[in-house]
PDB file of C-alpha atoms in Angstrom:
ATOM      1  CA  MET A   9      -9.220 -15.817   9.539  1.00 89.00           C
ATOM      2  CA  GLU A  10      -5.936 -14.280   8.351  1.00 94.00           C
ATOM      3  CA  LEU A  11      -4.788 -10.695   7.960  1.00 96.00           C
ATOM      4  CA  VAL A  12      -2.394  -9.786   5.165  1.00 96.00           C
ATOM      5  CA  ILE A  13      -0.504  -6.534   5.734  1.00 96.00           C
ATOM      6  CA  VAL A  14       0.598  -5.046   2.419  1.00 96.00           C
ATOM      7  CA  ALA A  15       3.305  -2.579   3.376  1.00 96.00           C
ATOM      8  CA  ASP A  16       5.283   0.216   1.761  1.00 96.00           C
ATOM      9  CA  LEU A  17       8.099   2.157   3.371  1.00 95.00           C
ATOM     10  CA  GLU A  18       7.519   5.794   2.428  1.00 96.00           C
ATOM     11  CA  GLY A  19       4.195   6.159   4.212  1.00 97.00           C
ATOM     12  CA  MET A  20       5.192   4.614   7.523  1.00 97.00           C
ATOM     13  CA  SER A  21       4.944   6.765  10.627  1.00 96.00           C
ATOM     14  CA  GLY A  22       8.250   8.265  11.708  1.00 94.00           C
ATOM     15  CA  VAL A  23       9.797   8.235   8.210  1.00 97.00           C
ATOM     16  CA  ALA A  24      10.362  11.977   7.937  1.00 97.00           C
ATOM     17  CA  GLU A  25      12.931  12.301   5.131  1.00 97.00           C
ATOM     18  CA  ARG A  26      12.668  10.829   1.665  1.00 97.00           C
ATOM     19  CA  VAL A  27      16.377   9.990   1.575  1.00 97.00           C
ATOM     20  CA  TRP A  28      15.868   7.596   4.486  1.00 96.00           C
ATOM     21  CA  CYS A  29      14.119   5.264   2.013  1.00 95.00           C
ATOM     22  CA  ASP A  30      17.341   4.827   0.035  1.00 94.00           C
ATOM     23  CA  PRO A  31      19.110   1.594   1.149  1.00 92.00           C
ATOM     24  CA  ALA A  32      22.453   3.397   0.728  1.00 94.00           C
ATOM     25  CA  HIS A  33      21.530   6.160   3.199  1.00 95.00           C
ATOM     26  CA  PRO A  34      22.745   5.948   6.828  1.00 95.00           C
ATOM     27  CA  GLU A  35      19.182   6.442   8.105  1.00 95.00           C
ATOM     28  CA  TYR A  36      17.730   3.550   6.092  1.00 94.00           C
ATOM     29  CA  ALA A  37      17.987   1.256   9.115  1.00 92.00           C
ATOM     30  CA  ARG A  38      16.021   3.830  11.125  1.00 93.00           C
ATOM     31  CA  ALA A  39      13.313   3.854   8.440  1.00 94.00           C
ATOM     32  CA  LEU A  40      13.119   0.057   8.560  1.00 93.00           C
ATOM     33  CA  ASP A  41      12.726   0.244  12.339  1.00 92.00           C
ATOM     34  CA  GLN A  42       9.696   2.536  11.863  1.00 94.00           C
ATOM     35  CA  TYR A  43       8.330   0.115   9.257  1.00 94.00           C
ATOM     36  CA  ALA A  44       8.726  -2.767  11.694  1.00 92.00           C
ATOM     37  CA  GLU A  45       7.056  -0.930  14.574  1.00 94.00           C
ATOM     38  CA  ASP A  46       4.018   0.043  12.468  1.00 95.00           C
ATOM     39  CA  VAL A  47       3.629  -3.530  11.242  1.00 95.00           C
ATOM     40  CA  ARG A  48       4.025  -4.886  14.763  1.00 93.00           C
ATOM     41  CA  ALA A  49       1.381  -2.502  16.149  1.00 95.00           C
ATOM     42  CA  VAL A  50      -1.165  -3.534  13.516  1.00 96.00           C
ATOM     43  CA  SER A  51      -0.333  -7.211  14.009  1.00 95.00           C
ATOM     44  CA  GLN A  52      -0.798  -7.022  17.771  1.00 94.00           C
ATOM     45  CA  ALA A  53      -4.128  -5.219  17.370  1.00 95.00           C
ATOM     46  CA  ALA A  54      -5.369  -7.902  14.984  1.00 96.00           C
ATOM     47  CA  ARG A  55      -4.284 -10.728  17.283  1.00 94.00           C
ATOM     48  CA  ALA A  56      -5.969  -9.054  20.234  1.00 94.00           C
ATOM     49  CA  PHE A  57      -9.187  -9.189  18.232  1.00 93.00           C
ATOM     50  CA  GLY A  58      -8.748 -12.884  17.519  1.00 93.00           C
ATOM     51  CA  ILE A  59      -7.110 -12.925  14.075  1.00 95.00           C
ATOM     52  CA  ALA A  60      -5.198 -16.207  14.089  1.00 90.00           C
ATOM     53  CA  ARG A  61      -2.555 -15.574  11.435  1.00 92.00           C
ATOM     54  CA  ILE A  62      -0.712 -12.466  10.239  1.00 94.00           C
ATOM     55  CA  ARG A  63       1.010 -12.368   6.862  1.00 93.00           C
ATOM     56  CA  LEU A  64       3.291  -9.561   5.635  1.00 94.00           C
ATOM     57  CA  LEU A  65       3.782  -8.630   1.984  1.00 94.00           C
ATOM     58  CA  ASP A  66       6.028  -5.761   0.930  1.00 93.00           C
ATOM     59  CA  TRP A  67       4.364  -4.001  -1.997  1.00 94.00           C
ATOM     60  CA  HIS A  68       7.647  -3.638  -3.902  1.00 88.00           C
ATOM     61  CA  GLY A  69       9.187  -6.938  -2.873  1.00 86.00           C
ATOM     62  CA  ARG A  70      11.674  -5.458  -0.400  1.00 80.00           C
ATOM     63  CA  ALA A  71      13.416  -7.773   1.984  1.00 76.00           C
ATOM     64  CA  ILE A  72      11.286  -7.861   5.122  1.00 76.00           C
ATOM     65  CA  PRO A  73      13.129  -6.484   8.178  1.00 73.00           C
ATOM     66  CA  PRO A  74      14.617  -9.469  10.034  1.00 71.00           C
ATOM     67  CA  SER A  75      13.057  -8.325  13.311  1.00 72.00           C
ATOM     68  CA  LEU A  76       9.631  -9.092  11.829  1.00 72.00           C
ATOM     69  CA  CYS A  77      10.391 -12.648  10.724  1.00 62.00           C
ATOM     70  CA  THR A  78       8.975 -14.304  13.820  1.00 67.00           C
ATOM     71  CA  SER A  79       6.345 -16.875  14.595  1.00 66.00           C
ATOM     72  CA  ASP A  80       3.834 -14.027  15.021  1.00 83.00           C
ATOM     73  CA  ILE A  81       4.294 -12.467  11.562  1.00 89.00           C
ATOM     74  CA  GLU A  82       4.934 -14.662   8.539  1.00 87.00           C
ATOM     75  CA  PRO A  83       5.974 -13.587   5.037  1.00 85.00           C
ATOM     76  CA  ALA A  84       3.064 -13.809   2.610  1.00 86.00           C
ATOM     77  CA  LEU A  85       3.739 -16.364  -0.097  1.00 81.00           C
ATOM     78  CA  LEU A  86       2.473 -15.915  -3.636  1.00 84.00           C
ATOM     79  CA  PRO A  87       0.131 -16.954  -5.010  1.00 82.00           C
ATOM     80  CA  LEU A  88      -2.120 -16.169  -2.065  1.00 81.00           C
ATOM     81  CA  ASP A  89      -4.095 -19.222  -1.051  1.00 76.00           C
ATOM     82  CA  ARG A  90      -7.852 -19.358  -0.700  1.00 74.00           C
ATOM     83  CA  ASN A  91      -7.973 -19.081   3.087  1.00 78.00           C
ATOM     84  CA  PRO A  92     -10.423 -16.473   4.390  1.00 80.00           C
ATOM     85  CA  ARG A  93      -8.423 -13.284   4.759  1.00 92.00           C
ATOM     86  CA  LEU A  94      -8.609  -9.536   5.318  1.00 97.00           C
ATOM     87  CA  ALA A  95      -6.107  -6.860   4.319  1.00 97.00           C
ATOM     88  CA  VAL A  96      -4.508  -3.588   5.391  1.00 98.00           C
ATOM     89  CA  LEU A  97      -2.541  -1.250   3.118  1.00 98.00           C
ATOM     90  CA  LEU A  98       0.046   0.153   5.494  1.00 98.00           C
ATOM     91  CA  GLY A  99       2.451   3.009   4.793  1.00 97.00           C
ATOM     92  CA  PHE A 100       1.465   3.814   1.219  1.00 98.00           C
ATOM     93  CA  HIS A 101       2.491   7.038  -0.535  1.00 97.00           C
ATOM     94  CA  ALA A 102       0.452   9.286  -2.805  1.00 98.00           C
ATOM     95  CA  ARG A 103       0.520   9.129  -6.596  1.00 97.00           C
ATOM     96  CA  GLY A 104       3.299  10.909  -8.464  1.00 95.00           C
ATOM     97  CA  ASP A 105       1.313  13.990  -9.475  1.00 92.00           C
ATOM     98  CA  ALA A 106      -0.400  14.485  -6.104  1.00 95.00           C
ATOM     99  CA  PRO A 107      -0.086  17.985  -4.598  1.00 94.00           C
ATOM    100  CA  ARG A 108       1.423  18.532  -1.138  1.00 96.00           C
ATOM    101  CA  ALA A 109       2.591  14.931  -0.873  1.00 98.00           C
ATOM    102  CA  PHE A 110       5.577  13.257   0.762  1.00 98.00           C
ATOM    103  CA  ALA A 111       7.604  11.013  -1.578  1.00 97.00           C
ATOM    104  CA  PRO A 112       4.905  10.998  -4.281  1.00 97.00           C
ATOM    105  CA  CYS A 113       5.486   8.458  -7.028  1.00 96.00           C
ATOM    106  CA  THR A 114       3.567   6.086  -9.273  1.00 96.00           C
ATOM    107  CA  LEU A 115       6.025   3.269 -10.040  1.00 94.00           C
ATOM    108  CA  LEU A 116       8.484   5.643 -11.737  1.00 93.00           C
ATOM    109  CA  PRO A 117       9.181   9.397 -11.409  1.00 93.00           C
ATOM    110  CA  GLY A 118       7.202  11.289 -14.005  1.00 94.00           C
ATOM    111  CA  LEU A 119       4.784   8.464 -14.794  1.00 96.00           C
ATOM    112  CA  SER A 120       1.058   8.955 -14.233  1.00 97.00           C
ATOM    113  CA  ILE A 121      -2.027   6.806 -14.714  1.00 97.00           C
ATOM    114  CA  GLU A 122      -5.640   7.662 -15.488  1.00 97.00           C
ATOM    115  CA  TRP A 123      -8.224   4.996 -14.704  1.00 97.00           C
ATOM    116  CA  ASP A 124     -12.004   5.332 -14.977  1.00 94.00           C
ATOM    117  CA  GLY A 125     -11.524   9.058 -15.607  1.00 93.00           C
ATOM    118  CA  ARG A 126      -9.584   9.550 -12.370  1.00 96.00           C
ATOM    119  CA  PRO A 127      -5.879   9.953 -11.579  1.00 97.00           C
ATOM    120  CA  ALA A 128      -4.655   6.675 -10.105  1.00 98.00           C
ATOM    121  CA  GLY A 129      -1.633   5.756  -8.034  1.00 97.00           C
ATOM    122  CA  GLU A 130      -0.329   2.710  -6.271  1.00 97.00           C
ATOM    123  CA  LEU A 131      -3.207   2.820  -3.768  1.00 98.00           C
ATOM    124  CA  ALA A 132      -5.655   2.233  -6.624  1.00 98.00           C
ATOM    125  CA  LEU A 133      -3.523  -0.595  -8.010  1.00 98.00           C
ATOM    126  CA  ALA A 134      -3.095  -2.346  -4.660  1.00 97.00           C
ATOM    127  CA  SER A 135      -6.725  -2.028  -3.577  1.00 98.00           C
ATOM    128  CA  ARG A 136      -7.994  -3.438  -6.898  1.00 98.00           C
ATOM    129  CA  TRP A 137      -5.437  -6.253  -6.822  1.00 96.00           C
ATOM    130  CA  LEU A 138      -6.790  -7.292  -3.430  1.00 96.00           C
ATOM    131  CA  GLY A 139     -10.376  -6.769  -4.552  1.00 96.00           C
ATOM    132  CA  GLU A 140      -9.971  -8.979  -7.588  1.00 95.00           C
ATOM    133  CA  GLN A 141      -9.128 -11.786  -5.155  1.00 93.00           C
ATOM    134  CA  GLY A 142     -12.183 -10.986  -3.039  1.00 95.00           C
ATOM    135  CA  ILE A 143     -10.132  -9.712  -0.100  1.00 96.00           C
ATOM    136  CA  PRO A 144     -11.828  -7.004   1.999  1.00 97.00           C
ATOM    137  CA  LEU A 145      -9.731  -3.932   2.758  1.00 98.00           C
ATOM    138  CA  LEU A 146      -9.965  -2.740   6.365  1.00 98.00           C
ATOM    139  CA  LEU A 147      -7.550   0.171   6.656  1.00 98.00           C
ATOM    140  CA  VAL A 148      -5.100   2.328   4.692  1.00 98.00           C
ATOM    141  CA  SER A 149      -2.393   4.599   6.090  1.00 98.00           C
ATOM    142  CA  GLY A 150       0.126   7.136   4.814  1.00 98.00           C
ATOM    143  CA  ASP A 151       0.524  10.897   4.696  1.00 98.00           C
ATOM    144  CA  ARG A 152      -2.320  13.391   4.381  1.00 98.00           C
ATOM    145  CA  ALA A 153      -2.088  13.398   0.576  1.00 98.00           C
ATOM    146  CA  LEU A 154      -2.504   9.620   0.575  1.00 98.00           C
ATOM    147  CA  THR A 155      -5.634   9.817   2.703  1.00 98.00           C
ATOM    148  CA  ALA A 156      -7.013  12.466   0.323  1.00 97.00           C
ATOM    149  CA  GLU A 157      -6.351  10.055  -2.544  1.00 98.00           C
ATOM    150  CA  ALA A 158      -8.147   7.373  -0.562  1.00 98.00           C
ATOM    151  CA  GLU A 159     -11.301   9.485  -0.787  1.00 97.00           C
ATOM    152  CA  LEU A 160     -11.243   8.795  -4.553  1.00 96.00           C
ATOM    153  CA  TRP A 161     -10.247   5.127  -4.543  1.00 98.00           C
ATOM    154  CA  THR A 162     -11.052   3.513  -1.189  1.00 98.00           C
ATOM    155  CA  ASP A 163     -13.785   5.792   0.064  1.00 97.00           C
ATOM    156  CA  GLN A 164     -15.529   3.072   2.090  1.00 97.00           C
ATOM    157  CA  THR A 165     -12.367   2.311   4.064  1.00 97.00           C
ATOM    158  CA  THR A 166     -10.893   4.064   7.094  1.00 97.00           C
ATOM    159  CA  ALA A 167      -7.772   6.055   6.193  1.00 98.00           C
ATOM    160  CA  ILE A 168      -5.252   7.186   8.820  1.00 98.00           C
ATOM    161  CA  ALA A 169      -2.821  10.065   8.163  1.00 98.00           C
ATOM    162  CA  VAL A 170       0.385   9.636  10.162  1.00 98.00           C
ATOM    163  CA  LYS A 171       2.229  12.658   8.731  1.00 98.00           C
ATOM    164  CA  LEU A 172       1.920  15.838   6.694  1.00 98.00           C
ATOM    165  CA  ALA A 173       4.225  16.729   3.815  1.00 98.00           C
ATOM    166  CA  ARG A 174       6.222  19.925   4.143  1.00 97.00           C
ATOM    167  CA  SER A 175       7.814  19.212   0.765  1.00 97.00           C
ATOM    168  CA  PRO A 176       8.122  16.132  -1.464  1.00 97.00           C
ATOM    169  CA  ASP A 177      11.293  15.278   0.478  1.00 97.00           C
ATOM    170  CA  ARG A 178      10.309  16.063   4.073  1.00 98.00           C
ATOM    171  CA  ALA A 179       7.325  15.381   6.317  1.00 98.00           C
ATOM    172  CA  GLU A 180       6.138  16.429   9.732  1.00 98.00           C
ATOM    173  CA  CYS A 181       5.300  13.170  11.499  1.00 97.00           C
ATOM    174  CA  LEU A 182       2.939  12.502  14.346  1.00 96.00           C
ATOM    175  CA  PRO A 183       4.783  11.242  17.411  1.00 96.00           C
ATOM    176  CA  PRO A 184       5.175   7.522  16.710  1.00 93.00           C
ATOM    177  CA  ASP A 185       3.237   6.438  19.795  1.00 95.00           C
ATOM    178  CA  ARG A 186       0.266   8.597  18.768  1.00 97.00           C
ATOM    179  CA  ALA A 187       0.401   7.398  15.167  1.00 97.00           C
ATOM    180  CA  ARG A 188       0.467   3.742  16.169  1.00 97.00           C
ATOM    181  CA  ALA A 189      -2.276   4.231  18.735  1.00 97.00           C
ATOM    182  CA  ALA A 190      -4.420   5.697  15.942  1.00 97.00           C
ATOM    183  CA  LEU A 191      -3.696   2.691  13.707  1.00 98.00           C
ATOM    184  CA  VAL A 192      -4.561   0.245  16.493  1.00 97.00           C
ATOM    185  CA  ASP A 193      -7.772   2.050  17.447  1.00 97.00           C
ATOM    186  CA  ALA A 194      -8.932   2.317  13.820  1.00 97.00           C
ATOM    187  CA  LEU A 195      -8.240  -1.340  13.050  1.00 97.00           C
ATOM    188  CA  GLN A 196     -10.025  -2.588  16.132  1.00 96.00           C
ATOM    189  CA  ARG A 197     -13.079  -0.440  15.346  1.00 96.00           C
ATOM    190  CA  VAL A 198     -13.225  -1.742  11.764  1.00 97.00           C
ATOM    191  CA  LEU A 199     -12.757  -5.366  12.798  1.00 97.00           C
ATOM    192  CA  ALA A 200     -15.788  -5.012  15.044  1.00 96.00           C
ATOM    193  CA  ARG A 201     -18.012  -3.872  12.143  1.00 95.00           C
ATOM    194  CA  ARG A 202     -18.307  -6.262   9.214  1.00 94.00           C
ATOM    195  CA  SER A 203     -20.281  -3.668   7.260  1.00 93.00           C
ATOM    196  CA  TRP A 204     -17.013  -1.671   7.063  1.00 94.00           C
ATOM    197  CA  TRP A 205     -15.162  -4.513   5.332  1.00 96.00           C
ATOM    198  CA  TRP A 206     -15.091  -3.436   1.692  1.00 97.00           C
ATOM    199  CA  VAL A 207     -13.958  -5.239  -1.465  1.00 97.00           C
ATOM    200  CA  TYR A 208     -12.787  -2.977  -4.320  1.00 98.00           C
ATOM    201  CA  ARG A 209     -13.103  -5.001  -7.501  1.00 97.00           C
ATOM    202  CA  PRO A 210     -11.594  -3.484 -10.656  1.00 97.00           C
ATOM    203  CA  SER A 211     -13.613  -2.440 -13.679  1.00 92.00           C
ATOM    204  CA  SER A 212     -13.886  -5.015 -16.461  1.00 93.00           C
ATOM    205  CA  PRO A 213     -12.054  -4.825 -18.728  1.00 96.00           C
ATOM    206  CA  ILE A 214      -9.337  -2.847 -16.981  1.00 97.00           C
ATOM    207  CA  ASP A 215      -8.623   0.132 -19.212  1.00 97.00           C
ATOM    208  CA  VAL A 216      -5.968   2.681 -18.177  1.00 98.00           C
ATOM    209  CA  THR A 217      -4.030   5.450 -19.899  1.00 98.00           C
ATOM    210  CA  VAL A 218      -0.389   5.849 -18.897  1.00 97.00           C
ATOM    211  CA  SER A 219       1.475   9.129 -19.414  1.00 96.00           C
ATOM    212  CA  LEU A 220       5.189   8.467 -19.746  1.00 93.00           C
ATOM    213  CA  PRO A 221       8.061  10.498 -18.236  1.00 92.00           C
ATOM    214  CA  ALA A 222       9.566  11.316 -21.639  1.00 88.00           C
ATOM    215  CA  GLY A 223       6.188  12.334 -23.051  1.00 89.00           C
ATOM    216  CA  GLY A 224       3.481  10.483 -24.887  1.00 91.00           C
ATOM    217  CA  GLN A 225       0.768   8.168 -23.694  1.00 94.00           C
ATOM    218  CA  GLU A 226      -0.063   4.493 -23.923  1.00 95.00           C
ATOM    219  CA  ARG A 227      -3.403   2.812 -23.413  1.00 97.00           C
ATOM    220  CA  LEU A 228      -3.332  -0.506 -21.587  1.00 97.00           C
ATOM    221  CA  VAL A 229      -6.280  -2.895 -21.627  1.00 97.00           C
ATOM    222  CA  ALA A 230      -6.121  -5.967 -19.406  1.00 97.00           C
ATOM    223  CA  SER A 231      -8.447  -8.741 -18.309  1.00 96.00           C
ATOM    224  CA  SER A 232      -6.940  -8.950 -14.811  1.00 95.00           C
ATOM    225  CA  MET A 233      -4.798  -6.969 -12.401  1.00 95.00           C
ATOM    226  CA  ASN A 234      -1.995  -9.467 -12.850  1.00 94.00           C
ATOM    227  CA  GLU A 235      -2.027  -8.861 -16.602  1.00 96.00           C
ATOM    228  CA  LEU A 236      -2.034  -5.102 -15.992  1.00 96.00           C
ATOM    229  CA  PHE A 237       0.958  -5.400 -13.643  1.00 95.00           C
ATOM    230  CA  VAL A 238       2.974  -7.211 -16.322  1.00 95.00           C
ATOM    231  CA  GLN A 239       2.089  -4.536 -18.879  1.00 96.00           C
ATOM    232  CA  LEU A 240       2.961  -1.707 -16.486  1.00 96.00           C
ATOM    233  CA  ASP A 241       6.314  -3.257 -15.648  1.00 93.00           C
ATOM    234  CA  ARG A 242       7.155  -3.525 -19.338  1.00 94.00           C
ATOM    235  CA  LEU A 243       6.499   0.209 -19.696  1.00 93.00           C
ATOM    236  CA  VAL A 244       8.578   0.983 -16.612  1.00 93.00           C
ATOM    237  CA  ALA A 245      11.480  -1.101 -17.932  1.00 92.00           C
ATOM    238  CA  ARG A 246      11.325   0.602 -21.330  1.00 90.00           C
ATOM    239  CA  ALA A 247      11.443   3.967 -19.562  1.00 88.00           C
ATOM    240  CA  GLY A 248      14.611   2.945 -17.719  1.00 87.00           C
ATOM    241  CA  GLY A 249      13.024   2.092 -14.373  1.00 87.00           C
ATOM    242  CA  ARG A 250      13.088  -1.000 -12.218  1.00 86.00           C
ATOM    243  CA  PRO A 251      10.021  -3.254 -12.577  1.00 83.00           C
ATOM    244  CA  THR A 252       8.302  -3.695  -9.233  1.00 84.00           C
ATOM    245  CA  LEU A 253       4.877  -5.262  -9.828  1.00 87.00           C
ATOM    246  CA  ALA A 254       5.192  -8.260 -12.142  1.00 83.00           C
ATOM    247  CA  TRP A 255       6.377 -10.458  -9.260  1.00 83.00           C
ATOM    248  CA  LEU A 256       2.867 -10.106  -7.816  1.00 85.00           C
ATOM    249  CA  ALA A 257       1.411 -11.593 -11.003  1.00 74.00           C
ATOM    250  CA  SER A 258       2.246 -15.089  -9.788  1.00 61.00           C
ATOM    251  CA  SER A 259      -0.952 -14.817  -7.776  1.00 49.00           C
TER     252      SER A 259
END
């Protein structure tokens, strides 16, 4: 059995300022250290339970911190193979229009998505991408707004809040040791209960409405999550943003 950790930076424990997530900021290295420590804690908990292989995938294709490129944690290669695997969504942020959220965003500032009559963010996209491949989701983590969003999109999965937004740009974080202890405890409890391993398959066809930053809406209909990711990235590029999902479509 393998565990794939799908990670994002903004929701990691200890990342208290939004500007730390900017590679040009002096505290970016500190944010990457927090990222690495959260990933390492989850990896060690999984190995203690008997998971043989740990793979790491950054949700936006960031370079993985060098300290994590060891024999214990391997980069996930796309397309994902057919080996039996489980997944964790670690350090995700809430959707762009979420209230009382730290670093809220859905792919591009000002963009929002409605899916199945519900507001959807990157948590919905990632969980359905995994579900389409039949991969059970064990755990999600982020700020309190992210765990509230999880009640809409991953309601059968344990969600751990590691911080509370004081503004979109600043969060009050749990002490890192407490946050990581909570992640470890939650993962070990879920691993012990197969009935808590949940697969979130997308609706068919996938039909979403995207509201654009400059105004207006577009309806996207796709037969797969990979097709949806390509369509979303085209919209993001047209709106002046940097595409971040199409690279996943190789799977």
